[in-house]
mmCIF file of C-alpha atoms and ligand atoms in Angstrom:
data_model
loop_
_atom_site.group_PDB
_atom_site.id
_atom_site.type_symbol
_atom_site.label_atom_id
_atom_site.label_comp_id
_atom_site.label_asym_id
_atom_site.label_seq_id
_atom_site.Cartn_x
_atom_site.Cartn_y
_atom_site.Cartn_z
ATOM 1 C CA UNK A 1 -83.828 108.758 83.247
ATOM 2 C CA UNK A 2 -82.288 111.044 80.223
ATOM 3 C CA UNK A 3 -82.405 114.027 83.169
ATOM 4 C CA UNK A 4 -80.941 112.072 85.533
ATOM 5 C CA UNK A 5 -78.145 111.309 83.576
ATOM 6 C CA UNK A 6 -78.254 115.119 82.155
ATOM 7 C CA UNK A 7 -77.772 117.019 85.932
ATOM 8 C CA UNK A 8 -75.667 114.170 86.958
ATOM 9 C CA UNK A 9 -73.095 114.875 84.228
ATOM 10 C CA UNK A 10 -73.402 118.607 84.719
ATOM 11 C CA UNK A 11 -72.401 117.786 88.034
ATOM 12 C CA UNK A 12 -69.110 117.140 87.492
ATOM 13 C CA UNK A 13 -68.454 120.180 85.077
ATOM 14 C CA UNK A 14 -65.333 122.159 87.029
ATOM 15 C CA UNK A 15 -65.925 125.228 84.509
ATOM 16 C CA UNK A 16 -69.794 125.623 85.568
ATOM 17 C CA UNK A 17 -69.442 124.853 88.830
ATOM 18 C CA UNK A 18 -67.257 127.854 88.809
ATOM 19 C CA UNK A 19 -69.624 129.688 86.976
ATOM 20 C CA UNK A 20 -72.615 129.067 89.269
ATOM 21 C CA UNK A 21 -71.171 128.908 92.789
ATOM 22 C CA UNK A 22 -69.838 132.799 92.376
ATOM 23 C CA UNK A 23 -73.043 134.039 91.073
ATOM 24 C CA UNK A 24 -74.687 136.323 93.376
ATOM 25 C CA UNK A 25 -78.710 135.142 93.324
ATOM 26 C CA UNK A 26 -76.578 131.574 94.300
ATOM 27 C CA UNK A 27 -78.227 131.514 97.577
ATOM 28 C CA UNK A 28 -81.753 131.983 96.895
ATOM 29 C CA UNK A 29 -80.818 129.646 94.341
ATOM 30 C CA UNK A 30 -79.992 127.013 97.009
ATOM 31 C CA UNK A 31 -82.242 127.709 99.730
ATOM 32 C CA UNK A 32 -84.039 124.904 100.131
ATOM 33 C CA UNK A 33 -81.475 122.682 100.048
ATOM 34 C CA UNK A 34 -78.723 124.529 101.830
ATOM 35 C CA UNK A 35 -78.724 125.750 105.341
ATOM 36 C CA UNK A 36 -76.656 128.831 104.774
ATOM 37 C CA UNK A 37 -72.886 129.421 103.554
ATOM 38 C CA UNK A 38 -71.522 129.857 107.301
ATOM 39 C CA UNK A 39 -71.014 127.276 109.895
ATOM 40 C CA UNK A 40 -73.584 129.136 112.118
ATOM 41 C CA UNK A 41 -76.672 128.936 109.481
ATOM 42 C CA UNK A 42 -76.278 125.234 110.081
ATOM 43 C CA UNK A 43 -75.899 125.513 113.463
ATOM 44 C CA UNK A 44 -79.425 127.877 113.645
ATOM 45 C CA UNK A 45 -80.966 125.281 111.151
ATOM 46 C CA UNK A 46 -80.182 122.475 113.972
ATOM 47 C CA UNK A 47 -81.371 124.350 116.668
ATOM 48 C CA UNK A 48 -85.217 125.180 114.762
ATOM 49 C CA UNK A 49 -84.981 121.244 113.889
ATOM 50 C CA UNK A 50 -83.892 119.839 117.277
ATOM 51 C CA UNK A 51 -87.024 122.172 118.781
ATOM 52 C CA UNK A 52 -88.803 119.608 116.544
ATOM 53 C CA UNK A 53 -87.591 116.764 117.996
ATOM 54 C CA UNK A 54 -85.329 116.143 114.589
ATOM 55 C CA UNK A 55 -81.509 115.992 115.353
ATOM 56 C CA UNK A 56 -78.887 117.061 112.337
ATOM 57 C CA UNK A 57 -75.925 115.429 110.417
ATOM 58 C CA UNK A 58 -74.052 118.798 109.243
ATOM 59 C CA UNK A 59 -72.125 118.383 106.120
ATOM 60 C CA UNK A 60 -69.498 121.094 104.922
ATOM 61 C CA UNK A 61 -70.336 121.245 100.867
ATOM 62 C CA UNK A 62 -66.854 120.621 98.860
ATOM 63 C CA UNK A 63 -65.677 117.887 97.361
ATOM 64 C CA UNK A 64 -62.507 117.174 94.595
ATOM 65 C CA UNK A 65 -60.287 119.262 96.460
ATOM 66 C CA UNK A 66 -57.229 120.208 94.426
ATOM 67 C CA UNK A 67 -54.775 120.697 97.007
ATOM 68 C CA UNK A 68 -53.720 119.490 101.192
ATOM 69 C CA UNK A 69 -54.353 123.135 102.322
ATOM 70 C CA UNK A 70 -58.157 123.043 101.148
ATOM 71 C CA UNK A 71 -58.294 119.364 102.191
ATOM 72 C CA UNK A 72 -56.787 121.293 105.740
ATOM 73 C CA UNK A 73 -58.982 123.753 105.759
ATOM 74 C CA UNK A 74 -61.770 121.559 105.883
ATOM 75 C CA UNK A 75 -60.715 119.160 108.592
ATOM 76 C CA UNK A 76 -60.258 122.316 110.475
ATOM 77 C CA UNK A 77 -64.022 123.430 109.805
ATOM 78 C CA UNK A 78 -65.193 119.931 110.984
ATOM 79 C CA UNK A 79 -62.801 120.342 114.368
ATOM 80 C CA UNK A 80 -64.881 123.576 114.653
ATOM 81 C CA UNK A 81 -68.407 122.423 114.068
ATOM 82 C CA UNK A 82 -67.940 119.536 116.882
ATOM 83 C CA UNK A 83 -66.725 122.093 119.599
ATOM 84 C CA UNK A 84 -69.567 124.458 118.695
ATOM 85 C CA UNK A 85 -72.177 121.542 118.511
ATOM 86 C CA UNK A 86 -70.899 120.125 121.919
ATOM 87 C CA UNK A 87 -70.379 123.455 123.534
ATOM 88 C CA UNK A 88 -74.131 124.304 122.499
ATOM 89 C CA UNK A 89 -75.704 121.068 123.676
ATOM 90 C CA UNK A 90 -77.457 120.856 120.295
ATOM 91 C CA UNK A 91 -78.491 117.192 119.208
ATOM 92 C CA UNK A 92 -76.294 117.192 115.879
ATOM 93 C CA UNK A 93 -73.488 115.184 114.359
ATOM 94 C CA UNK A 94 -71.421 115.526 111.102
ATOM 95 C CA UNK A 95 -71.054 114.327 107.751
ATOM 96 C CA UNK A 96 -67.969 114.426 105.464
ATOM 97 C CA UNK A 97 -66.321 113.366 102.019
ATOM 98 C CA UNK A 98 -63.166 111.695 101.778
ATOM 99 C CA UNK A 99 -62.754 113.903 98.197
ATOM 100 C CA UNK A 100 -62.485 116.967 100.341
ATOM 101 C CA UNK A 101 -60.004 115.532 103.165
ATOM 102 C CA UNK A 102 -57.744 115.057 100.240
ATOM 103 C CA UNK A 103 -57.928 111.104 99.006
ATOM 104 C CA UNK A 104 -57.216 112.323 95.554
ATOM 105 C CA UNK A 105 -54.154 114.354 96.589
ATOM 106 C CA UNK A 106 -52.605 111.583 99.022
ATOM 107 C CA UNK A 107 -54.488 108.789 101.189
ATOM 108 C CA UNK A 108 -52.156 109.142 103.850
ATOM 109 C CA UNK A 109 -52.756 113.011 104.221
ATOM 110 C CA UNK A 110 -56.533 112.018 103.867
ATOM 111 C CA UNK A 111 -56.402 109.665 106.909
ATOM 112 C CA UNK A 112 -54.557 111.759 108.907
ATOM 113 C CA UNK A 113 -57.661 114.275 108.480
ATOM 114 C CA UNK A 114 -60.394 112.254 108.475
ATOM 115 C CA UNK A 115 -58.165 110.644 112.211
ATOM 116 C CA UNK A 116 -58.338 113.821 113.672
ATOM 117 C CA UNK A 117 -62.280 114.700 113.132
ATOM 118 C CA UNK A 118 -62.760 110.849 114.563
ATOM 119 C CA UNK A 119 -60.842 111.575 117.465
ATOM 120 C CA UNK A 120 -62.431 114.799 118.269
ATOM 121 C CA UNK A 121 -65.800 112.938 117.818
ATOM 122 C CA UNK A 122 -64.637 110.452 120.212
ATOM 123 C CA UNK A 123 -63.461 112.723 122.720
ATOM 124 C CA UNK A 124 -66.629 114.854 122.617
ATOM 125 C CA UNK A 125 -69.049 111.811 122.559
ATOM 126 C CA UNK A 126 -70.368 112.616 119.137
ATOM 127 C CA UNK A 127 -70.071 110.862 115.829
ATOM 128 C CA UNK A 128 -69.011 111.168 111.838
ATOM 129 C CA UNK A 129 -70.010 109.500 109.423
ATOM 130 C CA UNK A 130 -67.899 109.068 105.871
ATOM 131 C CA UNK A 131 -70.509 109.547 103.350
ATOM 132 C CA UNK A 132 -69.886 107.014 100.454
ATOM 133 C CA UNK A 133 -69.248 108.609 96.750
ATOM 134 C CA UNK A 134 -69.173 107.179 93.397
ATOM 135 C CA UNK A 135 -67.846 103.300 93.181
ATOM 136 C CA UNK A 136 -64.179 104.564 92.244
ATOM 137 C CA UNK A 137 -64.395 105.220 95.788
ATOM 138 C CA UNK A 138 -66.088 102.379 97.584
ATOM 139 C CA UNK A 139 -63.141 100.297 98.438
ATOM 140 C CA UNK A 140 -60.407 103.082 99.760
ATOM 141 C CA UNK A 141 -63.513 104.580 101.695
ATOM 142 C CA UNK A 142 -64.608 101.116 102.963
ATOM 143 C CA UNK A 143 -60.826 100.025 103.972
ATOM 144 C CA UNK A 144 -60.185 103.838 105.663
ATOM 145 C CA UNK A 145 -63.327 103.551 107.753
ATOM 146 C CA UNK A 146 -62.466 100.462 108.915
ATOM 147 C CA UNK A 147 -59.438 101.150 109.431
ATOM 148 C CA UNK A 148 -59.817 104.038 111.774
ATOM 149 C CA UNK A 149 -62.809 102.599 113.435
ATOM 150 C CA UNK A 150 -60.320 99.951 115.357
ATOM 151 C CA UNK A 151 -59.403 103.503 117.140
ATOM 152 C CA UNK A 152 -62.294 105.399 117.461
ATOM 153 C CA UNK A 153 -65.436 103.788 116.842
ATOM 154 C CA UNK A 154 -67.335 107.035 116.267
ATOM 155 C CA UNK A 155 -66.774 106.690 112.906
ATOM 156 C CA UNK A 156 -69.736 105.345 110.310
ATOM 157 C CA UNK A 157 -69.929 104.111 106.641
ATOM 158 C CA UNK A 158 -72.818 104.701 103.949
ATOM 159 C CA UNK A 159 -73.491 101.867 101.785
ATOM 160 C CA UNK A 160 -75.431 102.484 98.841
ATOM 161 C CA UNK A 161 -78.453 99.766 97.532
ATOM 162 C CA UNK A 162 -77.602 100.545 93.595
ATOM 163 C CA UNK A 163 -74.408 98.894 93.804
ATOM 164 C CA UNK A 164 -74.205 94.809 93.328
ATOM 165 C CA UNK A 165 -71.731 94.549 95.675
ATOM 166 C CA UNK A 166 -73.434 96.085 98.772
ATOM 167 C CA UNK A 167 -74.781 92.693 100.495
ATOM 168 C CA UNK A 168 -71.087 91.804 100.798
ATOM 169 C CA UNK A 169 -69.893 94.936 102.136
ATOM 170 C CA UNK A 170 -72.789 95.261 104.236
ATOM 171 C CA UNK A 171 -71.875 91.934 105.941
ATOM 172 C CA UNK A 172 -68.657 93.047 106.811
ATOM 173 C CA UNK A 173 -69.172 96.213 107.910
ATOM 174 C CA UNK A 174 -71.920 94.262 110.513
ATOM 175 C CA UNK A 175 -69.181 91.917 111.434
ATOM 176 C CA UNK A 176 -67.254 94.981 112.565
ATOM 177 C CA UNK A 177 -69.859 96.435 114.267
ATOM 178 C CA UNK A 178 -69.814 99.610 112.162
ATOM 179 C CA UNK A 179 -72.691 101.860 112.228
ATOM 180 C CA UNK A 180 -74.042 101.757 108.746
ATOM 181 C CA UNK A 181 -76.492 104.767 106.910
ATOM 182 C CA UNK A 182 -78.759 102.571 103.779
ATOM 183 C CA UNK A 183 -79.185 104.894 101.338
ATOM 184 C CA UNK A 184 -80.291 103.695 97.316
ATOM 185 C CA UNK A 185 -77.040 105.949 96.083
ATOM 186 C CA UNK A 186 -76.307 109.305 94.620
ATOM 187 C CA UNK A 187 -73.850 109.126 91.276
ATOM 188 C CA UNK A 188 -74.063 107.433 87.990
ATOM 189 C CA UNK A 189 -72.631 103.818 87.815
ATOM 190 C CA UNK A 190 -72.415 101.617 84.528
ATOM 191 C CA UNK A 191 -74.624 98.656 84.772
ATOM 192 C CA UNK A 192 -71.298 97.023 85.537
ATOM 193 C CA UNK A 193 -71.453 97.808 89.135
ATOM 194 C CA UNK A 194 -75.225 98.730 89.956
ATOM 195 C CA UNK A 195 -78.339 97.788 89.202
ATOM 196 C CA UNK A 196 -79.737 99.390 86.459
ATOM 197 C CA UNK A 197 -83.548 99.565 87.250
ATOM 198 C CA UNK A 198 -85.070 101.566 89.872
ATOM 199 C CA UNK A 199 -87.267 98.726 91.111
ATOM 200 C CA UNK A 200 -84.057 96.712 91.707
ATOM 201 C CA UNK A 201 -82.048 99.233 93.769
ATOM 202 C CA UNK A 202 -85.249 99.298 95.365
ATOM 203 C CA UNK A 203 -85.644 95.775 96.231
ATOM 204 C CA UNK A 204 -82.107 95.591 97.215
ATOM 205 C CA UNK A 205 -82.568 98.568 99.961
ATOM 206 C CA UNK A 206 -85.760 96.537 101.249
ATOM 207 C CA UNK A 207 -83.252 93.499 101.951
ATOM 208 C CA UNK A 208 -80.219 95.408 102.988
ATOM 209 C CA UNK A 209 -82.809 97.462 105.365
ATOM 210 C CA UNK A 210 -83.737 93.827 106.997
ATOM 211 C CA UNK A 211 -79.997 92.961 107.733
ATOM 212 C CA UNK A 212 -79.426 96.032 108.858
ATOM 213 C CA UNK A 213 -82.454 96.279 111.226
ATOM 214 C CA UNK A 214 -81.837 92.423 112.864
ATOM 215 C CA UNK A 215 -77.992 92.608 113.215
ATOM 216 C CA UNK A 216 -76.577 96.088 112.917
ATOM 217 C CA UNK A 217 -75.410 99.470 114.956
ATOM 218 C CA UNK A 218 -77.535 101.575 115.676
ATOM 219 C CA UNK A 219 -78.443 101.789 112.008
ATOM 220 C CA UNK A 220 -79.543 104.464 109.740
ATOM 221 C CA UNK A 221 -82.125 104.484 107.141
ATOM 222 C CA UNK A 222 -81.893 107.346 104.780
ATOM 223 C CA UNK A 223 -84.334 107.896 102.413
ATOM 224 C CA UNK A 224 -87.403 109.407 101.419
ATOM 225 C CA UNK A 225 -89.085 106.821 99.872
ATOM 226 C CA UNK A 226 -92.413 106.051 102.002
ATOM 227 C CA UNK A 227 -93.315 102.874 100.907
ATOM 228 C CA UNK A 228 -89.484 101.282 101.921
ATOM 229 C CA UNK A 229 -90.170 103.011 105.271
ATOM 230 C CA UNK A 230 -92.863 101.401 106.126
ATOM 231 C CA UNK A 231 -91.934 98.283 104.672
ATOM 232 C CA UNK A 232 -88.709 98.604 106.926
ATOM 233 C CA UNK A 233 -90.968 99.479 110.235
ATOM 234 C CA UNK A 234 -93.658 96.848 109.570
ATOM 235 C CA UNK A 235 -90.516 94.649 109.545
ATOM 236 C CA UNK A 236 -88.516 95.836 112.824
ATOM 237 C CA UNK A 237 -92.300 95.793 114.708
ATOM 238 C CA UNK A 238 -93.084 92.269 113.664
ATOM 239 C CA UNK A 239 -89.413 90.885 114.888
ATOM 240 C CA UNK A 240 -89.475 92.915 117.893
ATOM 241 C CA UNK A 241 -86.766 95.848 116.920
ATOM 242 C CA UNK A 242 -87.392 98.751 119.378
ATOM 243 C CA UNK A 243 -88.043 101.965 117.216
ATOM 244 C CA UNK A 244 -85.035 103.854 119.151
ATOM 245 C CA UNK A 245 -82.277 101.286 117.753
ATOM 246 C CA UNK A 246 -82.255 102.744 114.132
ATOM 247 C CA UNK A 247 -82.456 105.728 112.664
ATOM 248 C CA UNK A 248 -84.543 107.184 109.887
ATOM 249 C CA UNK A 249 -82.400 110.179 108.133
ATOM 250 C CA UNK A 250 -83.635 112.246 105.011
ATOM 251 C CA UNK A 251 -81.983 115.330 103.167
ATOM 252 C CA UNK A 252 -82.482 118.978 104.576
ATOM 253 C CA UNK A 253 -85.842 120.620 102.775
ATOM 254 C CA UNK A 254 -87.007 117.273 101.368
ATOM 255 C CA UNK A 255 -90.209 115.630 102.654
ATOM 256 C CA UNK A 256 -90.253 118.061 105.472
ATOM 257 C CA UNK A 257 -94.046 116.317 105.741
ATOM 258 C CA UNK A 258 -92.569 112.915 106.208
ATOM 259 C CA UNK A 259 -90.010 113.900 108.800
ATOM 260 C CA UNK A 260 -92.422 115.395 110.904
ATOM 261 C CA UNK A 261 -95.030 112.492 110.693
ATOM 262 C CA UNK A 262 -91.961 109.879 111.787
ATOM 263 C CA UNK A 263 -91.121 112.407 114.702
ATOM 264 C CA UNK A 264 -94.950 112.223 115.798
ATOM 265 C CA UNK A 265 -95.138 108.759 115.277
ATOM 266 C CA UNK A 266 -92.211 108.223 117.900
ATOM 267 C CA UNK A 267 -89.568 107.669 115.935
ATOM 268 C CA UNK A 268 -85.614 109.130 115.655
ATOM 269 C CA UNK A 269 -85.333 111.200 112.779
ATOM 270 C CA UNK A 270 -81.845 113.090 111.259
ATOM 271 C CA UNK A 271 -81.932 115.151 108.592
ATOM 272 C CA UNK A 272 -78.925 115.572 106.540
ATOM 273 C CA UNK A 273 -78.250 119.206 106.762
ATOM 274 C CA UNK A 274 -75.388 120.443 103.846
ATOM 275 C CA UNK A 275 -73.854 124.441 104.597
ATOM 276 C CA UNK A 276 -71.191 126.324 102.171
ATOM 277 C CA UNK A 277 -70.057 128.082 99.357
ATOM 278 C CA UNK A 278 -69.261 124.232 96.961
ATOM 279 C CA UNK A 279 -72.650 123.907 96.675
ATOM 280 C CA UNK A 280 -73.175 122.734 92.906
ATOM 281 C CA UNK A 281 -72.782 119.135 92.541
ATOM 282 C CA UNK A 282 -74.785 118.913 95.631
ATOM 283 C CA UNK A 283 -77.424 120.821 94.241
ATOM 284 C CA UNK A 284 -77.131 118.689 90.845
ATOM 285 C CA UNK A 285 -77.298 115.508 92.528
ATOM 286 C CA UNK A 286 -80.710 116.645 93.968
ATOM 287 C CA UNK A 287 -82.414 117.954 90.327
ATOM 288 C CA UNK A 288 -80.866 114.230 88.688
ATOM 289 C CA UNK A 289 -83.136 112.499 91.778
ATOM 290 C CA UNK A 290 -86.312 114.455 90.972
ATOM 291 C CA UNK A 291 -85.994 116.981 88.151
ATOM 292 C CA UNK A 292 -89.099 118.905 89.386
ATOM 293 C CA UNK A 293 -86.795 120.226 91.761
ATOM 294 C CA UNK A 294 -86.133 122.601 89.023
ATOM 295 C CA UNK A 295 -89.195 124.239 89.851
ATOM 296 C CA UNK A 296 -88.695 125.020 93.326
ATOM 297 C CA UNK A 297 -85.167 126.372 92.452
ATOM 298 C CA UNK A 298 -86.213 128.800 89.453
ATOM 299 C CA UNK A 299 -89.394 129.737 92.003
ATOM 300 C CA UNK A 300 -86.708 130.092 94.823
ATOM 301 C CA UNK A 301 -84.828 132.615 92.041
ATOM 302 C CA UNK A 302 -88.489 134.733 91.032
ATOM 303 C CA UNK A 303 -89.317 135.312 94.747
ATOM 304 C CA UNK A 304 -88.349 138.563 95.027
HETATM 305 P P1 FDA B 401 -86.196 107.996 95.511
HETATM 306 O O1 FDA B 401 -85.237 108.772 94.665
HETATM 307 O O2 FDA B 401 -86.821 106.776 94.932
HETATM 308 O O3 FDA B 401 -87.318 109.001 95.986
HETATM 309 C C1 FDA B 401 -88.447 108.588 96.744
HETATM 310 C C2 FDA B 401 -89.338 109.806 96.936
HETATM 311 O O4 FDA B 401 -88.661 110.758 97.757
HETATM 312 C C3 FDA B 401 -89.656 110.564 95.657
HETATM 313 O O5 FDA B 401 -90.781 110.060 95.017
HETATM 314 C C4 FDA B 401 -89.854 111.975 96.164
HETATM 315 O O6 FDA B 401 -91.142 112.113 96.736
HETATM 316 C C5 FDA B 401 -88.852 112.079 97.283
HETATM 317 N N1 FDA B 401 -87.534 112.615 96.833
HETATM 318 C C6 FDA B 401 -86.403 111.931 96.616
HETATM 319 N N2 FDA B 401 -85.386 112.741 96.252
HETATM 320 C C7 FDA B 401 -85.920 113.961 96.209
HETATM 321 C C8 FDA B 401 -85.372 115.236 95.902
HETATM 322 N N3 FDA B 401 -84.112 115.421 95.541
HETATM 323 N N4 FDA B 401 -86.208 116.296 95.975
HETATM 324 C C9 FDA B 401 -87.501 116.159 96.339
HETATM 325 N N5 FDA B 401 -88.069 114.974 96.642
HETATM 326 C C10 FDA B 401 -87.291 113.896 96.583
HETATM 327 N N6 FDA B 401 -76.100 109.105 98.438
HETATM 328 C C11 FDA B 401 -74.848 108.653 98.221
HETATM 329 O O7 FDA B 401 -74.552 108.148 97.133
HETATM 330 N N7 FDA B 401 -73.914 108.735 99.227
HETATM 331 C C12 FDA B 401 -74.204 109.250 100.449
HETATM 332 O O8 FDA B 401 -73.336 109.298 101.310
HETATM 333 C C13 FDA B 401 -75.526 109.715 100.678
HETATM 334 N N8 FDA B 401 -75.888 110.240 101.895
HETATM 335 C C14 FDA B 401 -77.219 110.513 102.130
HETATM 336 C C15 FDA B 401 -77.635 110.864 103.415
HETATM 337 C C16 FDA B 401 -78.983 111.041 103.679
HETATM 338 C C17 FDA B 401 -79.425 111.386 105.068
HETATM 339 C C18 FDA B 401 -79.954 110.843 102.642
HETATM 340 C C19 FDA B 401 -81.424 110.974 102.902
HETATM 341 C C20 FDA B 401 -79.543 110.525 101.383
HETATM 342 C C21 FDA B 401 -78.180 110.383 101.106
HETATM 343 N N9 FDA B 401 -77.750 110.062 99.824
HETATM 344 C C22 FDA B 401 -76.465 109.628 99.631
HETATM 345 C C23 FDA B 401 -78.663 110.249 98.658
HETATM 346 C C24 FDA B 401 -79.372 108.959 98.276
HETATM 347 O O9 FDA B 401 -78.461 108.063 97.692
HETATM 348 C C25 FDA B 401 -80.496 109.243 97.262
HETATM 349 O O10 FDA B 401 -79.952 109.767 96.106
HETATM 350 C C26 FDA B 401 -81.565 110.190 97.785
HETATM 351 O O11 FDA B 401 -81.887 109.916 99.104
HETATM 352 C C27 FDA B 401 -82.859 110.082 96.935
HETATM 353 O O12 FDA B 401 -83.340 108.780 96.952
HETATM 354 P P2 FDA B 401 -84.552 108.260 97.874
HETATM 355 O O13 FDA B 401 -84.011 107.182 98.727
HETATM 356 O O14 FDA B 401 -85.167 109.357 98.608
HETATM 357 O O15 FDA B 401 -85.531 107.532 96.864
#
């Protein structure tokens, strides 16, 4: 729990993130968490995985953006990534943080962004989903998502099982008919807002899972914990749920074992797949969920 709370403070540390994201041994660093710093490594990473019968949700690393141009810039990478992933027939959608499409900077600007990725998605048949960050977020993502999804329903929320208010938002966001990815949640929240003990985010993700599974869109499960999985399938097979109306999603280079053994066993499976040069708090977040992962990043750093 102390490392947890250790990586996920270093996570938000502007001056090392700095430090570490312009060293040069950053990308065996990252490799097994991160596709590649172009656009195209994810793109080649989708194309091995889709051979495997697992489709991609690409996700441009940056978040916290300081100014419109970068929050710009971004959009403009997104508007990219669905022509290429449409114009290459590959099975992949994409991923993206309101932080980088500029909600810090102005909400307007922000939705204007975020508008034009939807509408692209639309237009090419493919889908984004607004990945959910810590709780100072949850309501301005919640309302822009819903929002925009009046207009262009190929646009998704995240919900996150730590946080007490999740039921709630989950109901709504069923009411809407928004397509909803479960996932236990990534940033540290005061016992104010989330549950505080790992079996209870855990028992809340088993219930959300349920709702999710009988009433929602084309939902998404993302997580790598087995026993919840099979929990959640032993569920949808004893109330009838067809395995190809949800989804089960896990992180690129993380239970590559279990993602393979859900693919056998017949059903969808996404993994999340992140590309770029803002790769630190991503990478933090990861060590905070299982600091072992230290391991595999100083072995990733050794191999010459
Ligand atoms: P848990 O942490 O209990 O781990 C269960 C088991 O999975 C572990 O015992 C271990 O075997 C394995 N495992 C988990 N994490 C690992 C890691 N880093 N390295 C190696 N093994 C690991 N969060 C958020 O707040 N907002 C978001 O938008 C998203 N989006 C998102 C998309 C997708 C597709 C996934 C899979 C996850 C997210 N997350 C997220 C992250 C999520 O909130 C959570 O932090 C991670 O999925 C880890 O939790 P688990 O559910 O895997 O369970």
């Amino acid at each position: 729990m102390l490392l947890r709370h250790f990586f996920l403070f270093t996570s938000r540390s502007a001056a090392l993130r700095r430090w570490m994201e312009r060293w040069p041994a950053a990308l065996r660093l990252t490799s097994r968490f991160v596709a590649g710093a172009r656009p195209e490594d994810a793109l080649s990473v989708t194309r091995q995985l889709n051979l495997s019968g697992i489709s991609t949700t690409l996700d441009y690393l940056g978040e916290s953006v300081t100014n419109l141009d970068e929050a710009a810039a971004a959009r403009d990478v997104y508007l990219r990534l669905l022509d290429c992933i449409h114009a290459q027939s590959l099975q992949a959608n994409v991923s993206l943080k309101l932080t980088q499409f500029g909600i810090d900077i102005s909400e307007a600007a922000c939705r204007e962004n975020v508008a034009a990725v939807a509408r692209k998605a639309c237009e090419l048949h493919n889908f984004v989903h607004v990945d959910m960050e810590s709780s100072d977020y949850t309501d301005r993502t919640l309302a822009l998502v819903s929002d925009l999804h009046e207009h262009f329903p190929s646009i998704g929320a995240v919900v996150q099982s730590y946080l007490y208010r999740s039921e709630r938002d989950l109901e709504e966001l069923i009411r809407r008919k928004i397509r909803v990815r479960l996932v236990k949640g990534a940033y540290d929240e005061p016992p104010s807002v989330a549950f505080p003990k790992k079996r209870e985010v855990d028992a809340n993700f088993d219930k959300l899972a349920r709702m999710l599974l009988q009433a929602g869109n084309d939902p998404a499960l993302a997580t790598h914990d087995e026993k919840l999985l099979r929990a959640a399938i032993k569920f949808a097979a004893a109330h009838g749920i067809p395995k190809d109306s949800y989804e089960i999603q896990m992180l690129y280079g993380i239970r590559r074992d279990l993602q393979s053994r859900y693919v056998a066993a017949g059903h969808r499976v996404r993994v999340y797949v992140p590309f770029g040069d803002a790769w630190y708090p991503y990478l933090m977040r990861r060590l905070a969920e299982r600091p072992a992962n230290v391991w595999f990043v100083a072995s990733n750093l050794l191999r010459k």
